[in-house]
Coordinates of C-alpha atoms (C1' of nucleotides) in Angstrom, one line a residue:
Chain T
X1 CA 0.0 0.0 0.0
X2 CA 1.0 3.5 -0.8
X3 CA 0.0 6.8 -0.7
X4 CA -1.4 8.1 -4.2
X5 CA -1.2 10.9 -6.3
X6 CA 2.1 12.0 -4.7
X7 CA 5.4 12.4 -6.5
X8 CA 8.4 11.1 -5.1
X9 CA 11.6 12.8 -5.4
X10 CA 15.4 12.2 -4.9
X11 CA 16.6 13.0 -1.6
X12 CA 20.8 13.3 -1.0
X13 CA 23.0 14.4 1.6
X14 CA 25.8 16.8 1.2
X15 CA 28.5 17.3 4.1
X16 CA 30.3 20.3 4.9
X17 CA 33.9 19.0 6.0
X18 CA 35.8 21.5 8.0
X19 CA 39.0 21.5 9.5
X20 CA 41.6 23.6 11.1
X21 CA 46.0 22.9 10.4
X22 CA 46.8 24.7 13.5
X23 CA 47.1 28.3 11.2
X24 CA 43.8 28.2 8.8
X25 CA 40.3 26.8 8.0
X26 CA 39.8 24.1 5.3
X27 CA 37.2 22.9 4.0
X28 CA 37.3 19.5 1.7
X29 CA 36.0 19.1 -1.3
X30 CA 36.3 16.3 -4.1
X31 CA 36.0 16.2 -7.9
X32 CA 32.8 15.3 -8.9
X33 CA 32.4 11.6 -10.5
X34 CA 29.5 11.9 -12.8
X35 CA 27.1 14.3 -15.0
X36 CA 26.0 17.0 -14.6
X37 CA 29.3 19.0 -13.5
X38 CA 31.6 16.3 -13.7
X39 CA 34.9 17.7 -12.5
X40 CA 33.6 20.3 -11.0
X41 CA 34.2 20.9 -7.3
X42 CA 31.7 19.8 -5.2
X43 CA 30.8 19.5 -1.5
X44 CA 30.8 15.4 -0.8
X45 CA 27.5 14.1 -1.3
X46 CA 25.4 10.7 -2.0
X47 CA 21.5 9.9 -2.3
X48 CA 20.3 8.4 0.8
X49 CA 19.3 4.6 0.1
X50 CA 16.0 3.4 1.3
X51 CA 17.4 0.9 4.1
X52 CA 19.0 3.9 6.5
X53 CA 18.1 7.7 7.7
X54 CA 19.9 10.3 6.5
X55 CA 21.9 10.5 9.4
X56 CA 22.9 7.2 8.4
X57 CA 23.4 8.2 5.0
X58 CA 25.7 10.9 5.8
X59 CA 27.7 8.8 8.1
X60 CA 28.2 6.0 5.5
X61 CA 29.3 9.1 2.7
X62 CA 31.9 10.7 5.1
X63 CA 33.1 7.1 5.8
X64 CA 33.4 6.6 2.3
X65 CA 35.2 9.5 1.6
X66 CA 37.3 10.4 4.4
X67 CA 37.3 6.8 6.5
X68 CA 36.2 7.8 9.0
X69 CA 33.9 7.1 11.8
X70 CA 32.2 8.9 14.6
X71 CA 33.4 12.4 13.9
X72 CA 31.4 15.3 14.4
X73 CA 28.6 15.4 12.1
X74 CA 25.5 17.5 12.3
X75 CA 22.4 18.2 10.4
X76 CA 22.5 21.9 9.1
X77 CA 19.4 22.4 7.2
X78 CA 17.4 21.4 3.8
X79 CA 18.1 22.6 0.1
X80 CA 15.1 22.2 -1.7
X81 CA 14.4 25.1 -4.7
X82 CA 13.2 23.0 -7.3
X83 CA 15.8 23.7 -10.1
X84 CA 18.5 23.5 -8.1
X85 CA 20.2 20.6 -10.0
X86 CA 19.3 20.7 -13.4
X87 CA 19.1 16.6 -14.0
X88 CA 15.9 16.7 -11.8
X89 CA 14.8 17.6 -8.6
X90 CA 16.9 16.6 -5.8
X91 CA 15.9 18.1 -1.9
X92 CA 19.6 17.8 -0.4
X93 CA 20.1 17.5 3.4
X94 CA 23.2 19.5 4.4
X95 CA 25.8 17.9 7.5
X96 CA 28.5 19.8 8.9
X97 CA 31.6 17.6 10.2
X98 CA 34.2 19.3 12.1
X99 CA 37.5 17.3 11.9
X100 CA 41.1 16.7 12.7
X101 CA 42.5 17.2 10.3
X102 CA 46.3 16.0 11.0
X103 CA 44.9 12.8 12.8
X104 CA 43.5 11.8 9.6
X105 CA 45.0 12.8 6.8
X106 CA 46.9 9.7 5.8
X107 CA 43.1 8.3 5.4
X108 CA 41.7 10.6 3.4
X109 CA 41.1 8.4 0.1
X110 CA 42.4 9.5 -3.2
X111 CA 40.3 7.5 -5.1
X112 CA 37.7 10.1 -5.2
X113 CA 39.6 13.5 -6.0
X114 CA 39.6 15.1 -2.2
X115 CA 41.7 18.0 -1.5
X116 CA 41.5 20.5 1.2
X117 CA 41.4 23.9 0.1
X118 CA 41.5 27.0 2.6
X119 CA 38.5 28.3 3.6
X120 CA 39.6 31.9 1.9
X121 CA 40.5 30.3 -1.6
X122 CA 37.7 27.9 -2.4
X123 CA 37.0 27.6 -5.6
X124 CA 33.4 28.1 -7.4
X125 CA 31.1 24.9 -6.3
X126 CA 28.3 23.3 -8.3
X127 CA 24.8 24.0 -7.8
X128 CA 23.6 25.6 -4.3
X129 CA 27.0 24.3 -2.7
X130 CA 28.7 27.7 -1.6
X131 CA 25.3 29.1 0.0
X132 CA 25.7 26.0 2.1
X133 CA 29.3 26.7 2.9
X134 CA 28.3 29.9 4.2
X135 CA 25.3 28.3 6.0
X136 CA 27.7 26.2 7.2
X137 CA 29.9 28.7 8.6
X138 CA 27.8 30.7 10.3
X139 CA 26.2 27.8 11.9
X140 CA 29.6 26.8 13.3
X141 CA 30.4 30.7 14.4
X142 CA 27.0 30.4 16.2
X143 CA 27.6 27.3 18.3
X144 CA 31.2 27.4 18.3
X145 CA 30.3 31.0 20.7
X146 CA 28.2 28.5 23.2
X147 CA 29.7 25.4 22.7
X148 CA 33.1 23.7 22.2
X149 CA 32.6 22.2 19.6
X150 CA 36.1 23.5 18.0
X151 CA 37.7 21.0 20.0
X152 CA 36.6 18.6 17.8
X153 CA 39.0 20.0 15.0
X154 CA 41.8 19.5 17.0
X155 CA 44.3 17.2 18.2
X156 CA 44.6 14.8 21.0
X157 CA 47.0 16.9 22.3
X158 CA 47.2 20.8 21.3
X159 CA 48.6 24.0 22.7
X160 CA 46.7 27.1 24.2
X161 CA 48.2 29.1 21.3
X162 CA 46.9 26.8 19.0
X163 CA 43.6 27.1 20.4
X164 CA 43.2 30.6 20.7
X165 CA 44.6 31.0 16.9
X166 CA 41.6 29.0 15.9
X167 CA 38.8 31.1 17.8
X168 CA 40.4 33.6 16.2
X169 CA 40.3 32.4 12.4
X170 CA 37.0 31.4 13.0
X171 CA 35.7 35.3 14.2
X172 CA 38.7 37.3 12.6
X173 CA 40.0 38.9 15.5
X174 CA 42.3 39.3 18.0
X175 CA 42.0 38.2 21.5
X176 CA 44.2 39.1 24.8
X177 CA 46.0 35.7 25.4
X178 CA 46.0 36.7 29.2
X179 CA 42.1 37.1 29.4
X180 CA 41.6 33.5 26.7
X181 CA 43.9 31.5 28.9
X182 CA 42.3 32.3 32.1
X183 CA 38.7 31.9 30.5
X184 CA 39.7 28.7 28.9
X185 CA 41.5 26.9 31.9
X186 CA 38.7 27.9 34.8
X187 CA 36.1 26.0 32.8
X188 CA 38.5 22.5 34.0
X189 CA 37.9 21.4 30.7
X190 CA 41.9 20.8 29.9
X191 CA 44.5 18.7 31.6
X192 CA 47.7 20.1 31.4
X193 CA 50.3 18.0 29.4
X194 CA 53.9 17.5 30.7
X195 CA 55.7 17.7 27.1
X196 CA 55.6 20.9 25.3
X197 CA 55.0 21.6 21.5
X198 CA 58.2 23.0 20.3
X199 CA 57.4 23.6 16.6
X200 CA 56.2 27.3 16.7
X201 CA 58.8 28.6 19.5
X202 CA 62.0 28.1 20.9
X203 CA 60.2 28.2 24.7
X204 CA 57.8 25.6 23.4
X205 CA 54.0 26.0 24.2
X206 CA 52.6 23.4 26.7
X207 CA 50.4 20.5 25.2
X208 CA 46.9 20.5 26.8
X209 CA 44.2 17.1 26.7
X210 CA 40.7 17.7 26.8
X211 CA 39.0 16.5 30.2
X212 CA 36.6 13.4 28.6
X213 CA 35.0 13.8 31.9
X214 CA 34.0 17.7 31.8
X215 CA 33.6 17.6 28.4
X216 CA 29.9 17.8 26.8
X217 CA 28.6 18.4 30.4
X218 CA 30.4 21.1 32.3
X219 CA 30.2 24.0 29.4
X220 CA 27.4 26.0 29.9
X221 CA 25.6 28.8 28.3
X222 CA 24.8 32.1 29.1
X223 CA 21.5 34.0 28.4
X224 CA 19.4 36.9 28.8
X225 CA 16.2 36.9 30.6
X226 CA 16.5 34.2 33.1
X227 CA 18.7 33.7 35.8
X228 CA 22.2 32.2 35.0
X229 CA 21.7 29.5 37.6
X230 CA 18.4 28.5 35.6
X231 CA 19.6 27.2 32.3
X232 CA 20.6 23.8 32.8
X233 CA 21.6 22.1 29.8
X234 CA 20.3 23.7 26.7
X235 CA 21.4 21.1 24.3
X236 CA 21.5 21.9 20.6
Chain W
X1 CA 17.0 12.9 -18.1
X2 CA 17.8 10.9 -15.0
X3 CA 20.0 9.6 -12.3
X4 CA 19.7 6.2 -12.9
X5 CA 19.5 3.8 -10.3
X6 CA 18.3 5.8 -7.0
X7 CA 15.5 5.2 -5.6
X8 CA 12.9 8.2 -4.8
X9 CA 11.0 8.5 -1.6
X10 CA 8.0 10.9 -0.4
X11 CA 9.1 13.9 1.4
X12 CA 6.9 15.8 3.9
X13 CA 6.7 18.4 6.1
X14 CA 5.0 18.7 9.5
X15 CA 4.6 21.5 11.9
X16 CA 4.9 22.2 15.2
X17 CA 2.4 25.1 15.5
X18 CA 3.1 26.6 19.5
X19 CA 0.5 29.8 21.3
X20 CA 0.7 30.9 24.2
X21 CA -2.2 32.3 25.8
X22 CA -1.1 34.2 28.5
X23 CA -1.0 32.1 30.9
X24 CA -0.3 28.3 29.1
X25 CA 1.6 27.2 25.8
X26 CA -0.4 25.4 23.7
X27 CA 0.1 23.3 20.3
X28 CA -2.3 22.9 17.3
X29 CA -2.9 19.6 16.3
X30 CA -5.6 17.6 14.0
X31 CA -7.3 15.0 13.4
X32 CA -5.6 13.4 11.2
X33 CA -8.3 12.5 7.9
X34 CA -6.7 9.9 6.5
X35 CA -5.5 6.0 6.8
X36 CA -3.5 5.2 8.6
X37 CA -4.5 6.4 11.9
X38 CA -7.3 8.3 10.6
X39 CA -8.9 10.0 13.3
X40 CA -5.7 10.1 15.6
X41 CA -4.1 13.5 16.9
X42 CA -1.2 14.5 14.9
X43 CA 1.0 17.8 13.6
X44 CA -0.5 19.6 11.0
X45 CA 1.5 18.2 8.0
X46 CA 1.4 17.7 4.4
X47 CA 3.6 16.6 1.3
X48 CA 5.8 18.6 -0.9
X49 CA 4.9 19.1 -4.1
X50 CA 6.9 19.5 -7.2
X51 CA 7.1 23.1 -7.4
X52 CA 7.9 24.1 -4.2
X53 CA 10.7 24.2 -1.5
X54 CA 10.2 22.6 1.4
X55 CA 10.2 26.4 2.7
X56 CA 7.2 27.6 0.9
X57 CA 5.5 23.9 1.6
X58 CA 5.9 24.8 5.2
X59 CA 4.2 27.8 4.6
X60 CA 1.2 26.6 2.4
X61 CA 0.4 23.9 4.7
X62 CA 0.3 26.5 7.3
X63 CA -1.7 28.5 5.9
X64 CA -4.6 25.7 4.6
X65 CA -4.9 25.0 8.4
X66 CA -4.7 28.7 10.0
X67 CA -5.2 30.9 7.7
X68 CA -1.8 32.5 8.8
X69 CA 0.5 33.8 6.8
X70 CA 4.0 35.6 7.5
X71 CA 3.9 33.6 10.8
X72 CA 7.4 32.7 12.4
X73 CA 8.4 29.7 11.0
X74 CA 11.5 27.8 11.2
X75 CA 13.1 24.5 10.1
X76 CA 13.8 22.2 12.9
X77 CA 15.2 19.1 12.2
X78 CA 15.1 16.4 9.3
X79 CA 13.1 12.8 10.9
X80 CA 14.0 10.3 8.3
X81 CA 13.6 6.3 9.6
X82 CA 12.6 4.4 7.1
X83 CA 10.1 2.9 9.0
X84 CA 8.5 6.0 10.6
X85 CA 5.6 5.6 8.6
X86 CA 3.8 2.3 8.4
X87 CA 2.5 2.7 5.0
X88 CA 5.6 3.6 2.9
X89 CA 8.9 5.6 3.5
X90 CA 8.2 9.4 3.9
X91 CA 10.8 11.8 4.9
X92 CA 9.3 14.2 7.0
X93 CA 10.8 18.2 8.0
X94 CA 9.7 19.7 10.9
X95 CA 8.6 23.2 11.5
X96 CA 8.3 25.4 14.1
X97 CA 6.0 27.8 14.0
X98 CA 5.1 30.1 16.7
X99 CA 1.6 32.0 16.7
X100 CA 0.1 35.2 18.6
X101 CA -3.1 32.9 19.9
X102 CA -5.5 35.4 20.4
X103 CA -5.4 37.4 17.6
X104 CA -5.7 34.9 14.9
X105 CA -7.9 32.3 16.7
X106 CA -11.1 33.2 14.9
X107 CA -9.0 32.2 11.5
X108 CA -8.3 28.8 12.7
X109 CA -9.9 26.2 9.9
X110 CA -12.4 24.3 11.3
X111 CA -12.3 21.9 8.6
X112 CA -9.3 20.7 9.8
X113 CA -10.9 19.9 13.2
X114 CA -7.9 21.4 15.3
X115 CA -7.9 22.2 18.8
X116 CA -5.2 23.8 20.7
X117 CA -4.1 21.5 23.6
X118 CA -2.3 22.3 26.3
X119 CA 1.4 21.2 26.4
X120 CA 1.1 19.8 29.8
X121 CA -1.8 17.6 28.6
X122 CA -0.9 16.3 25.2
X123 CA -2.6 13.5 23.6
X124 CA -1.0 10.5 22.3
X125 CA 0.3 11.7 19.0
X126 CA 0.7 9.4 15.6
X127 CA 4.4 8.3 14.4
X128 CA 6.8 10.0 15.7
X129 CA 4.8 13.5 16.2
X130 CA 5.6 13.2 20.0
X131 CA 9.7 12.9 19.6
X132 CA 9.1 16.1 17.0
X133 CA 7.4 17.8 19.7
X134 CA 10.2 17.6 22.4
X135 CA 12.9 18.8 19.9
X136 CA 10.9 21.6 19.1
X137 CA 10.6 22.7 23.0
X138 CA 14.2 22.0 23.1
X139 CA 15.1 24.2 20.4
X140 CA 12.5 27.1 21.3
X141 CA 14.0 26.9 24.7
X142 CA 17.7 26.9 23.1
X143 CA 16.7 29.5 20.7
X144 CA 14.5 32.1 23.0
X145 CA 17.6 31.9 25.7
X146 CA 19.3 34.4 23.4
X147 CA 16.8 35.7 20.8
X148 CA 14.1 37.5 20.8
X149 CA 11.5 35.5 19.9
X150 CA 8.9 34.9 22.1
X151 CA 7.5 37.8 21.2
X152 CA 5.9 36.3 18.1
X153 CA 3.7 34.4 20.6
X154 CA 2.3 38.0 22.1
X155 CA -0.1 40.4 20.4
X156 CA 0.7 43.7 19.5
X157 CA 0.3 45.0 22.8
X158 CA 1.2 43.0 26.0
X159 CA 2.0 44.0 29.5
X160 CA 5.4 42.8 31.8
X161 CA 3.8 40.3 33.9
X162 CA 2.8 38.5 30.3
X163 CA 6.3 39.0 29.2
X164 CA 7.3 37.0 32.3
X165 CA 4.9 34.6 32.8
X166 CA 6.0 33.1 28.8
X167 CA 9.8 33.3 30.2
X168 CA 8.8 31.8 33.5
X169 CA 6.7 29.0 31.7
X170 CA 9.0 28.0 29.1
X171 CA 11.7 27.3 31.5
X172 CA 9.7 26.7 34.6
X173 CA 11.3 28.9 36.8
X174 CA 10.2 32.0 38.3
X175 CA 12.0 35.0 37.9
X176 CA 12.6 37.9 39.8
X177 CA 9.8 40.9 38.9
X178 CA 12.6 43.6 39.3
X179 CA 15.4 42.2 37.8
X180 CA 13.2 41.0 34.9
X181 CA 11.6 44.2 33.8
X182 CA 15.0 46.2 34.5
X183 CA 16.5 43.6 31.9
X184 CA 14.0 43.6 29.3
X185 CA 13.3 47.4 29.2
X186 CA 17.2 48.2 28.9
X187 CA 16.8 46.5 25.5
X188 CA 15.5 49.8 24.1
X189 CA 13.0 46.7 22.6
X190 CA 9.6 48.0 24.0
X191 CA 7.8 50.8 23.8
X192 CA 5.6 51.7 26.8
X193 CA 1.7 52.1 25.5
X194 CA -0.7 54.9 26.8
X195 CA -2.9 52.5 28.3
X196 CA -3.4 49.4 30.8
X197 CA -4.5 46.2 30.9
X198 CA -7.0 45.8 33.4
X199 CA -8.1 41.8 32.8
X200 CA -5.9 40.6 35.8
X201 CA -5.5 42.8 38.3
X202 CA -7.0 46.0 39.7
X203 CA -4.6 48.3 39.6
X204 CA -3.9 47.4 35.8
X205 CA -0.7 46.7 34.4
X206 CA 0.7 48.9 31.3
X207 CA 0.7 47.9 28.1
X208 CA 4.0 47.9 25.8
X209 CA 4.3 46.8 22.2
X210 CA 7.7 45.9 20.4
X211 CA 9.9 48.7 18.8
X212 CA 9.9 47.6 15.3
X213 CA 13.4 49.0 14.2
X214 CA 15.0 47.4 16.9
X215 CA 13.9 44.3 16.6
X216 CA 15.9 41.5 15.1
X217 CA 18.8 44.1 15.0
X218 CA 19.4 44.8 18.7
X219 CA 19.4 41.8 20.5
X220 CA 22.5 40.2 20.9
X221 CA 24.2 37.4 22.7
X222 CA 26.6 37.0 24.8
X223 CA 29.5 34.5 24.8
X224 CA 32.6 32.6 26.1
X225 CA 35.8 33.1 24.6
X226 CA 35.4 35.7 22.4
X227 CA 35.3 39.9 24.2
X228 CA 31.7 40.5 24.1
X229 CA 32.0 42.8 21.4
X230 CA 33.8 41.1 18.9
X231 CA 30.4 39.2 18.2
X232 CA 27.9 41.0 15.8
X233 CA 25.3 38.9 14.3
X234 CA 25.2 35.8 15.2
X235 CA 21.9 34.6 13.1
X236 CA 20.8 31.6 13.4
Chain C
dT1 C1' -10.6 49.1 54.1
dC2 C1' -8.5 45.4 52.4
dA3 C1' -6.9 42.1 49.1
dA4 C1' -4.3 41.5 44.9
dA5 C1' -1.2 42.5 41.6
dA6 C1' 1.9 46.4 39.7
dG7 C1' 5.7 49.0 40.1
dT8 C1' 10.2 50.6 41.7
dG9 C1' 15.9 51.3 43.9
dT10 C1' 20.1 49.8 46.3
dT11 C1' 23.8 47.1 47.5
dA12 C1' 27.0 43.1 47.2
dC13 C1' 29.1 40.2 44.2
dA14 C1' 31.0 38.0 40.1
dG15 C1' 32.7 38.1 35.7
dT16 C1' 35.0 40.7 32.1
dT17 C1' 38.2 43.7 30.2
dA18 C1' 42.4 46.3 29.7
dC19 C1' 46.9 46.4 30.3
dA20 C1' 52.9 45.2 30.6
dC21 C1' 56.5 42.6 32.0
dC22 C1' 59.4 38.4 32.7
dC23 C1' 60.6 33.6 31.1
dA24 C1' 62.8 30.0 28.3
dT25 C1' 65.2 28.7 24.6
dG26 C1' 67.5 28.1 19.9
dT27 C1' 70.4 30.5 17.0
Chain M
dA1 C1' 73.2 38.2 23.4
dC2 C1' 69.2 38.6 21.4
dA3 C1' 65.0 37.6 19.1
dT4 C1' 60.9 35.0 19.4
dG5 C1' 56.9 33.4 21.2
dG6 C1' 55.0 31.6 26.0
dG7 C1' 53.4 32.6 30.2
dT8 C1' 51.4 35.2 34.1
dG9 C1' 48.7 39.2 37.8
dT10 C1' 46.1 43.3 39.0
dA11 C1' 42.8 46.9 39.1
dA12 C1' 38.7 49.3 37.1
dC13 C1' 34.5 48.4 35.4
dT14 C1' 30.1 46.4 34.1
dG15 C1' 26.4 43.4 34.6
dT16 C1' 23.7 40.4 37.6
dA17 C1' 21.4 38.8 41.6
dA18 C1' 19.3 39.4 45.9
dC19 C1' 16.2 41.7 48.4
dA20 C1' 11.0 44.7 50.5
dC21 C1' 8.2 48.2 50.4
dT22 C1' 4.7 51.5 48.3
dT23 C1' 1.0 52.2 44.9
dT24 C1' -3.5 51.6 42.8
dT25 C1' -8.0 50.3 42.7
dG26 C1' -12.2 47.2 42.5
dA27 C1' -14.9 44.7 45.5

DNA sequence: TCAAAAGTGTTACAGTTACACCCATGT
DNA sequence: ACATGGGTGTAACTGTAACACTTTTGA
């Protein structure tokens, strides 16, 4: 049984894949395989199959592409303007993943084409793919002011600089290290390393873990008309 | 031409259509008028049509059951199992919308037979209409934290006590009276009316109704690691 | 006149910002 | 020895929370 005089359409999933090098933004993007736009550059994408949810789906793509397996990966929001691929009407379900990118690189498959390119040179993208960069962006400026979700683009093991270089990329601009440290370290969300990172300094810049523990509980938000000691846990 | 080979699924979109009365948040649902569960409470929904985004579906289903148009409306969250409906696989977007009860109740489609019930006293809900609801609480809750809008629940003129009791409802809390209007009225967001409202109290409490230019422009939020004024719009 | 809700001010505290110098090390 | 980036403390300020009494008026 089915439901009648309905049409059914294609539905895909298209991930936004963003990582930080410890100086700049990337985002990666392969060649696409097949008409229309072969070539082209092209956010990774797939049609979600009729066994799984398009969680699922996207999963499965970024696993297919990148290798990997439970990174950071969240639904952004739904393309849909009827001509926005020109083979026929496809209602694309945009993911962001936030990843590490030195932990991974070596996995990154070449088969399909996927380069990282920095977030200030991308090159044109097919179809409706750069208004969901953008979406993408300031979906990740949005949270990434509540949230820390940035840690999931780094390291096991990174340095306060490091940090601070990347809240930095991400909102273009500069912030007192004095003030950042002290925010950062009085939340207990990093343990202190012993070993130092000596590639950007001749002093060397302690390594810093993220506190599993803390992490995903103990950050909090701030808001506006209630009380700070009512907001509990406002997940998004 | 084609893709070839994919397989194309029904895509809908259902609402989660939230009032607030002035005392109690509410949600519109219907009876559903077709198998299966024909009869049963559910989200006011309906499927995308060829010609349309998913956006503009939103809105037309909207409107067939309310009347309403340029309501707030916002996509919440893709619920895709394939399973999730018993007859075939439909992909179903939710929306939030949030209403101003009292001044469009009259336009509410009796057709449809939809009743407002109380949040506290749902009904059992088809599919997964329920799990919709909660992320939709969750994310008004997330989102009214730091934005502005509740007021899209309030008519044009409302008093402070209304204000608060939608703040103190949504999160359950109760806030303090002084601190609350002190907060709220340094926004430069209201604009204190001539006249009172008398319906719940002798005295009479004043009206205010929203400053148009400011709103949507001058509320901001506040954050962690970034200098508070470093952020400028964070839209979401 | 009294009950019920509206309205208003002050003080203590906490969090945020601005700001400048010393430290460690490789060359 | 010096250049480079890493690390740290304090004081002024701003925003938030806690708190209680007076006002208005219909019944």
């Amino acid at each position: 049984m089915k439901y009648s005089n309905q049409s059914r359409v294609l539905v895909a999933v298209d991930s936004i894949i963003i990582g930080f090098d410890g100086f700049d933004y990337k985002i990666l993007l392969i060649q696409r395989g097949f008409a229309p736009e072969k070539e082209k550059w092209s956010l990774m994408g797939g049609f979600v199959q009729n066994n799984e949810s398009v969680d699922e789906a996207a999963n499965r793509i970024l696993k297919q592409l990148t290798g990997l397996e439970d990174v950071y990966l969240e639904q952004l929001h739904v393309f849909s303007e009827p001509d926005r691929d020109p083979i026929e009407r496809v209602i694309a379900i945009a993911y962001v993943a936030l990843i590490d990118i030195q932990k991974y690189q070596q996995q990154i498959n070449d088969d399909f084409h996927a380069r990282w390119f920095l977030l200030k040179e991308l090159p044109k993208l097919i179809f409706d793919h750069e208004e969901m960069v953008r979406a993408a962006l300031e979906r990740l400026r949005y949270k990434a002011a509540f949230h820390p979700i940035l840690f999931e683009l780094l390291p096991e093991k990174f340095t306060l600089p490091q940090l601070q270089a990347m809240y930095e990329g991400l909102f273009d601009t500069k912030i007192d290290k004095r003030n950042f440290s002290r925010k950062v370290l009085s939340t207990n969300l990093l343990k202190k390393e012993k070993d130092k990172d000596k590639s950007s300094s001749k002093k060397g810049a302690f390594f810093y873990s993220l506190d599993e523990q803390n992490y995903k509980e103990n950050f909090q938000s701030i808001l506006n008309f209630i009380p700070k000691n009512e907001i509990q846990l406002l997940n998004e």
